[in-house]
Short mmCIF file of C-alpha atoms in Angstrom, two decimals:
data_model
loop_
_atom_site.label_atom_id
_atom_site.label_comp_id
_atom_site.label_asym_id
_atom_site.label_seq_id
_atom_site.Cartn_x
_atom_site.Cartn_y
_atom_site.Cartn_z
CA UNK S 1 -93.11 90.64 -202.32
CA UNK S 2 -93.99 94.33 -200.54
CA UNK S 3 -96.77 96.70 -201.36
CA UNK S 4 -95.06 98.07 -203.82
CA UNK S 5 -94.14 95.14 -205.84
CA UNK S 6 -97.11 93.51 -207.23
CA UNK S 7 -98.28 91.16 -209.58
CA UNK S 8 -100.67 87.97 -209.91
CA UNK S 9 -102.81 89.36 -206.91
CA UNK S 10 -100.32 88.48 -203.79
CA UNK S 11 -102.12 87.85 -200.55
CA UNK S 12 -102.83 90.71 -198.62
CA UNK S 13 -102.28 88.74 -195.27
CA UNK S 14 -99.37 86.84 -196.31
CA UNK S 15 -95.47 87.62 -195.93
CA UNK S 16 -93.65 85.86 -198.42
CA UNK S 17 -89.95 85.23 -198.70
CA UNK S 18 -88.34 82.55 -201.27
CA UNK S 19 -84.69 81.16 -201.94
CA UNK S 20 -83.23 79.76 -204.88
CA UNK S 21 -81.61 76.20 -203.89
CA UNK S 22 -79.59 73.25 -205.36
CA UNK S 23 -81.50 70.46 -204.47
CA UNK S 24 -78.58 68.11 -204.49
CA UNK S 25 -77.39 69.83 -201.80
CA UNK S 26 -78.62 69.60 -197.81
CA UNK S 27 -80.23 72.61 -196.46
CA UNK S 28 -80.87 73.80 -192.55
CA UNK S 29 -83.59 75.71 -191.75
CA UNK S 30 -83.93 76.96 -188.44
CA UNK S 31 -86.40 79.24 -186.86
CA UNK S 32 -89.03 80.68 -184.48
CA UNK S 33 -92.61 80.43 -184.39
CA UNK S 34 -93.78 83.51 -183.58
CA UNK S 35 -97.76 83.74 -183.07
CA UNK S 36 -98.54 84.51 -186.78
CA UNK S 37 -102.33 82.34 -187.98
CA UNK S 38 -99.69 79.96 -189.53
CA UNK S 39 -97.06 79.70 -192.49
CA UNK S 40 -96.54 76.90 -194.94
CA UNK S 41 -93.34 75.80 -196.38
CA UNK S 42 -93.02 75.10 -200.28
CA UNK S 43 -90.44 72.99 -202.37
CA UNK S 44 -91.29 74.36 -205.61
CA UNK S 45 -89.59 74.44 -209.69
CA UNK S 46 -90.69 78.17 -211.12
CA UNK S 47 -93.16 80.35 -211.46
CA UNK S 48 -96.71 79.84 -212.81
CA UNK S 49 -96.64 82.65 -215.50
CA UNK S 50 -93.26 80.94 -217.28
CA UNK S 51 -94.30 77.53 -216.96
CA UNK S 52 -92.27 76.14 -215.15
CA UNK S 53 -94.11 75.66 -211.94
CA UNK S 54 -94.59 72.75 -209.53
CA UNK S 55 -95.15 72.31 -206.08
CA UNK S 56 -93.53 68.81 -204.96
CA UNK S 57 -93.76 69.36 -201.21
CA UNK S 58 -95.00 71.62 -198.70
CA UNK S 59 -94.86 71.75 -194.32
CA UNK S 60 -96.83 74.13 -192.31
CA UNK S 61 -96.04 75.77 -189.27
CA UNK S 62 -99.15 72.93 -187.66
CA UNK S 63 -96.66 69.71 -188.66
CA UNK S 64 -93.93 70.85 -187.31
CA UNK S 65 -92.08 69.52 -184.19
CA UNK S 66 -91.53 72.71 -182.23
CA UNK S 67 -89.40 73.20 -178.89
CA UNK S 68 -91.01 74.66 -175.69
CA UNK S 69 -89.35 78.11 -176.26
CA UNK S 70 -91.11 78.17 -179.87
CA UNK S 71 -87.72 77.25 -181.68
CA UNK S 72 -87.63 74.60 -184.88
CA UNK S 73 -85.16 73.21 -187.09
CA UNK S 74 -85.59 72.00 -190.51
CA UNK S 75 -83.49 69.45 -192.92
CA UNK S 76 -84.05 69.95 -196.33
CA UNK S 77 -82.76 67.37 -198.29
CA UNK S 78 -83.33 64.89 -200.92
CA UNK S 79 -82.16 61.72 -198.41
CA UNK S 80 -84.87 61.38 -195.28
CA UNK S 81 -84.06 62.34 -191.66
CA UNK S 82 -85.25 61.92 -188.73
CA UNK S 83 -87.52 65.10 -187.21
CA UNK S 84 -88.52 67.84 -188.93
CA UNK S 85 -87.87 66.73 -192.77
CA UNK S 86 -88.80 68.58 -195.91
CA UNK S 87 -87.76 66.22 -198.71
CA UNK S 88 -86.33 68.27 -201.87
CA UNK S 89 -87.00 66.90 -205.87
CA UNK S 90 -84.31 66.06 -208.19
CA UNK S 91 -85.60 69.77 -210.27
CA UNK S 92 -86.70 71.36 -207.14
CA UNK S 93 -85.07 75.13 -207.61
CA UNK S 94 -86.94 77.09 -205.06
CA UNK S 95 -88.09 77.12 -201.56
CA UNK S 96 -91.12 79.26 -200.52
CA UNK S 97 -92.77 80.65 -197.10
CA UNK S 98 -95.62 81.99 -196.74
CA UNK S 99 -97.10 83.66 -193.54
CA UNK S 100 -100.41 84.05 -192.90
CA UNK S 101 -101.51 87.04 -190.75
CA UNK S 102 -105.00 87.03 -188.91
CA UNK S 103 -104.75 89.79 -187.01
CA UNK S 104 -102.02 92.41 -188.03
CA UNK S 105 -101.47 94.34 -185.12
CA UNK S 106 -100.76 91.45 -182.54
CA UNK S 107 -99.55 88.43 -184.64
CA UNK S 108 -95.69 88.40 -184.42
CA UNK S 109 -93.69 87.07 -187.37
CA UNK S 110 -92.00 83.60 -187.73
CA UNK S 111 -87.94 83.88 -188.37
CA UNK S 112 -86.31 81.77 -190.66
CA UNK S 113 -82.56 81.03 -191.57
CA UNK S 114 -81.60 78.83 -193.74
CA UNK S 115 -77.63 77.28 -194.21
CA UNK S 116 -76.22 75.07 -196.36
CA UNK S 117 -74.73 72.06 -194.95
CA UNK S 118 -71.28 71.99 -195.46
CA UNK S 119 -70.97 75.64 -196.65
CA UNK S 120 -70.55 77.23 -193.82
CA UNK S 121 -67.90 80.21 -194.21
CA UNK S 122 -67.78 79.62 -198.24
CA UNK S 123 -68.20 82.51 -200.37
CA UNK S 124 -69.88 82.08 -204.28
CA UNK S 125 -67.95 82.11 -206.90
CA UNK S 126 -67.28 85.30 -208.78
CA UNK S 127 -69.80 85.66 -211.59
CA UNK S 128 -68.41 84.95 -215.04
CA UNK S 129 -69.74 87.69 -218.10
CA UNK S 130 -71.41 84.73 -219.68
CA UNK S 131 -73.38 83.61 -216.51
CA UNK S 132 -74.48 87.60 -215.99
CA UNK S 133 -75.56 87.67 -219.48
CA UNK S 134 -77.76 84.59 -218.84
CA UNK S 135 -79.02 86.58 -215.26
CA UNK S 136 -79.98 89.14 -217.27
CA UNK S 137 -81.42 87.24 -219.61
CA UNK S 138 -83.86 85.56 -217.65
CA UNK S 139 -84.53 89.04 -215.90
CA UNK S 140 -85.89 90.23 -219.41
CA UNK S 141 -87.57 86.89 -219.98
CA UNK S 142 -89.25 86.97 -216.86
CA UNK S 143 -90.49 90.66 -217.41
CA UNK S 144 -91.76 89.90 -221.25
CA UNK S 145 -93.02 86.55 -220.16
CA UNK S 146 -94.77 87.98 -217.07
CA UNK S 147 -96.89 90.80 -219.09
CA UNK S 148 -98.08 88.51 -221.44
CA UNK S 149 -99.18 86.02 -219.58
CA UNK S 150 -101.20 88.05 -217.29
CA UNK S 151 -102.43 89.92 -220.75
CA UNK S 152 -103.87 86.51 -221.63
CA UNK S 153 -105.28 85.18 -218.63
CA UNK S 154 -107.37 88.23 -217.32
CA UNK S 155 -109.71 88.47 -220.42
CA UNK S 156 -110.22 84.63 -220.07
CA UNK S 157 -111.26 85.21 -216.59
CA UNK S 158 -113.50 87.86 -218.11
CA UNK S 159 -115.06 86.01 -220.64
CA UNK S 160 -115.85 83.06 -217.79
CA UNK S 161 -117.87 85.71 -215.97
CA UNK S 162 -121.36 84.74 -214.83
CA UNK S 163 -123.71 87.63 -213.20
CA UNK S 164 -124.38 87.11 -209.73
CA UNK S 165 -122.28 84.03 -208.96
CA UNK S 166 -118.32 83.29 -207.91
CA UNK S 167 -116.48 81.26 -209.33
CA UNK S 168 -115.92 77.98 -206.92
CA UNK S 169 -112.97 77.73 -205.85
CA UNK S 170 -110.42 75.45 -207.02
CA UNK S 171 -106.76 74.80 -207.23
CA UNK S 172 -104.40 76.70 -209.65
CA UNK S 173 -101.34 75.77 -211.24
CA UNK S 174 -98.74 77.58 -209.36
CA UNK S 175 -100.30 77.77 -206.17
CA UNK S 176 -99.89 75.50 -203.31
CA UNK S 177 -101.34 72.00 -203.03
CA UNK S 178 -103.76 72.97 -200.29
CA UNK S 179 -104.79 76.33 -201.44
CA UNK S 180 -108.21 77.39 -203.15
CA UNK S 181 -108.82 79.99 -205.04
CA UNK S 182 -112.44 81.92 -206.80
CA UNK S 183 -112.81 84.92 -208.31
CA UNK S 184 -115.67 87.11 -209.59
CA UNK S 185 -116.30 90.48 -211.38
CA UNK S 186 -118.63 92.86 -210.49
CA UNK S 187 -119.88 96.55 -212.23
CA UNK S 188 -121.52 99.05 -209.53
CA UNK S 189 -122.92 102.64 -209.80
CA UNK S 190 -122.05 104.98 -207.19
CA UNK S 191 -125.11 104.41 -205.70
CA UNK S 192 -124.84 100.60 -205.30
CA UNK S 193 -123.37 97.91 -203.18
CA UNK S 194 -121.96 94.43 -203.56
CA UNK S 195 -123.49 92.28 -201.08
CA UNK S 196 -121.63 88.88 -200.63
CA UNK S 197 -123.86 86.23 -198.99
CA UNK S 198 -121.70 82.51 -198.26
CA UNK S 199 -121.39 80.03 -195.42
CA UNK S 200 -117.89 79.99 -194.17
CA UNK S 201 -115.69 77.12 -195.22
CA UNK S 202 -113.93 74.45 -193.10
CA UNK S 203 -110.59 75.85 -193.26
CA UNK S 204 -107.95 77.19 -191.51
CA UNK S 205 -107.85 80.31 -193.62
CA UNK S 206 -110.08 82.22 -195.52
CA UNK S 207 -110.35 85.27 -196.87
CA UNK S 208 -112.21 87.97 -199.63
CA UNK S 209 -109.74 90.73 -201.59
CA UNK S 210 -110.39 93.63 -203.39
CA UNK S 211 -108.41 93.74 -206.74
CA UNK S 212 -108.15 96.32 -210.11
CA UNK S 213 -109.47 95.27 -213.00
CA UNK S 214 -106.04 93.37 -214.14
CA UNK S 215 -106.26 91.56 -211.36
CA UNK S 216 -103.65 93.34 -209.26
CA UNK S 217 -104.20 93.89 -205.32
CA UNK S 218 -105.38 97.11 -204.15
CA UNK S 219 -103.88 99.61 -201.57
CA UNK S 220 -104.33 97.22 -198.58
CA UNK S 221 -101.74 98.89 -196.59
CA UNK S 222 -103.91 102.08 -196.39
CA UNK S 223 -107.42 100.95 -197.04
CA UNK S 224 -109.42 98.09 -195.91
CA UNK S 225 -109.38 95.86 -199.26
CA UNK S 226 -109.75 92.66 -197.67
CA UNK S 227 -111.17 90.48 -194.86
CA UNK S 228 -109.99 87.41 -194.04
CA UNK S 229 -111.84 84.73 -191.22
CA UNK S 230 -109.90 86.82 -187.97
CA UNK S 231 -111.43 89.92 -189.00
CA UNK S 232 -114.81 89.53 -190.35
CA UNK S 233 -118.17 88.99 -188.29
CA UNK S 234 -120.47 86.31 -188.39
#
């Protein structure tokens, strides 16, 4: 996801990359740490506006065994190993990172690679017209799907409104394991302000973003539409 491609309010101060797998297979991942807050690793099914999401196991950057010149390696596989192990599910299809970014001028980016054992040098096959059919199928699916999910969902946010208070946080289907989400609306004249009063949680992370009224992040590579627990003063 970019700037440019939005939808289901991405993270303003997360990087995310993904890669389709086959989890019979045995994956490398290898990588550097870089000085980003910290990233977490996700063995995951779909996506949460088709249904066909689940998380089955995530690593952040904190469990990792890292080398003295901030180097790691990864095995992703469904048999154990030794070391740095991220353990893949029989209908795990996707593997997700996402970097979280504290302070975006002096944080430096993780690097990732990932090989697949054994297929070193391989090329894929050429695509058959039936299995582009079915790419594009899913492509359309995915669009159709997408817009009417998020149709659905906003109004029910909506109609779960309450004046003055946010919605605790809690997990959602599709996010990861240890993540929390809340959410409020709010209606202000020109002359007004939102004031936001809350005692910090005990996390790792936190963070309060701006979004439109379906629920899409705002121009946060321009404006400031968010702070997160690096940026905001107690």
């Amino acid at each position: 996801e970019d700037s440019f491609v939005k939808w289901g309010a991405e993270n303003a101060d997360n990087h995310y990359i993904c890669t389709h797998i086959d989890s019979g297979q045995t994956y490398r991942i290898r990588g550097t740490r870089g000085t980003c807050m910290t990233f977490l690793i996700e063995v995951r099914e779909g996506f949460m506006q088709l249904g066909d999401t689940r998380d089955f196991a995530n690593l952040t950057a904190d469990e990792l065994e890292i080398s003295e010149d901030g180097s790691f390696e990864i095995i992703a596989s469904r048999q154990e190993h030794p070391g740095n192990w991220l353990p893949l599910d029989p209908e795990a299809r996707q593997i997700v990172i996402r970097q979280y970014f504290g302070d975006w001028e002096r944080e430096e980016p993780a690097t990732f690679e990932i090989l697949r054992e054994g297929g070193q040098g391989e090329s894929p096959p050429a695509l058959e017209a039936h299995e582009m059919a079915s790419i594009l199928d899913d492509a359309g699916n995915w669009v159709e799907t997408s817009t009417r999910f998020w149709g659905e969902w906003i109004p029910e946010l909506r109609e779960n409104y309450r004046h003055g208070e946010i919605v605790p946080a809690r997990r959602y289907v599709g996010g990861a394991d240890d993540i929390y989400y809340g959410n409020d609306y709010y209606r202000i004249a020109a002359d007004e302000a939102l004031v936001i009063e809350f005692t910090p949680p005990r996390a790792k992370y936190w963070a309060f973003q701006l979004c439109d009224l379906w629920f899409v992040s705002t121009d946060y590579v321009n404006r400031t539409t968010s702070l997160n627990n690096s940026q905001a003063v107690l």
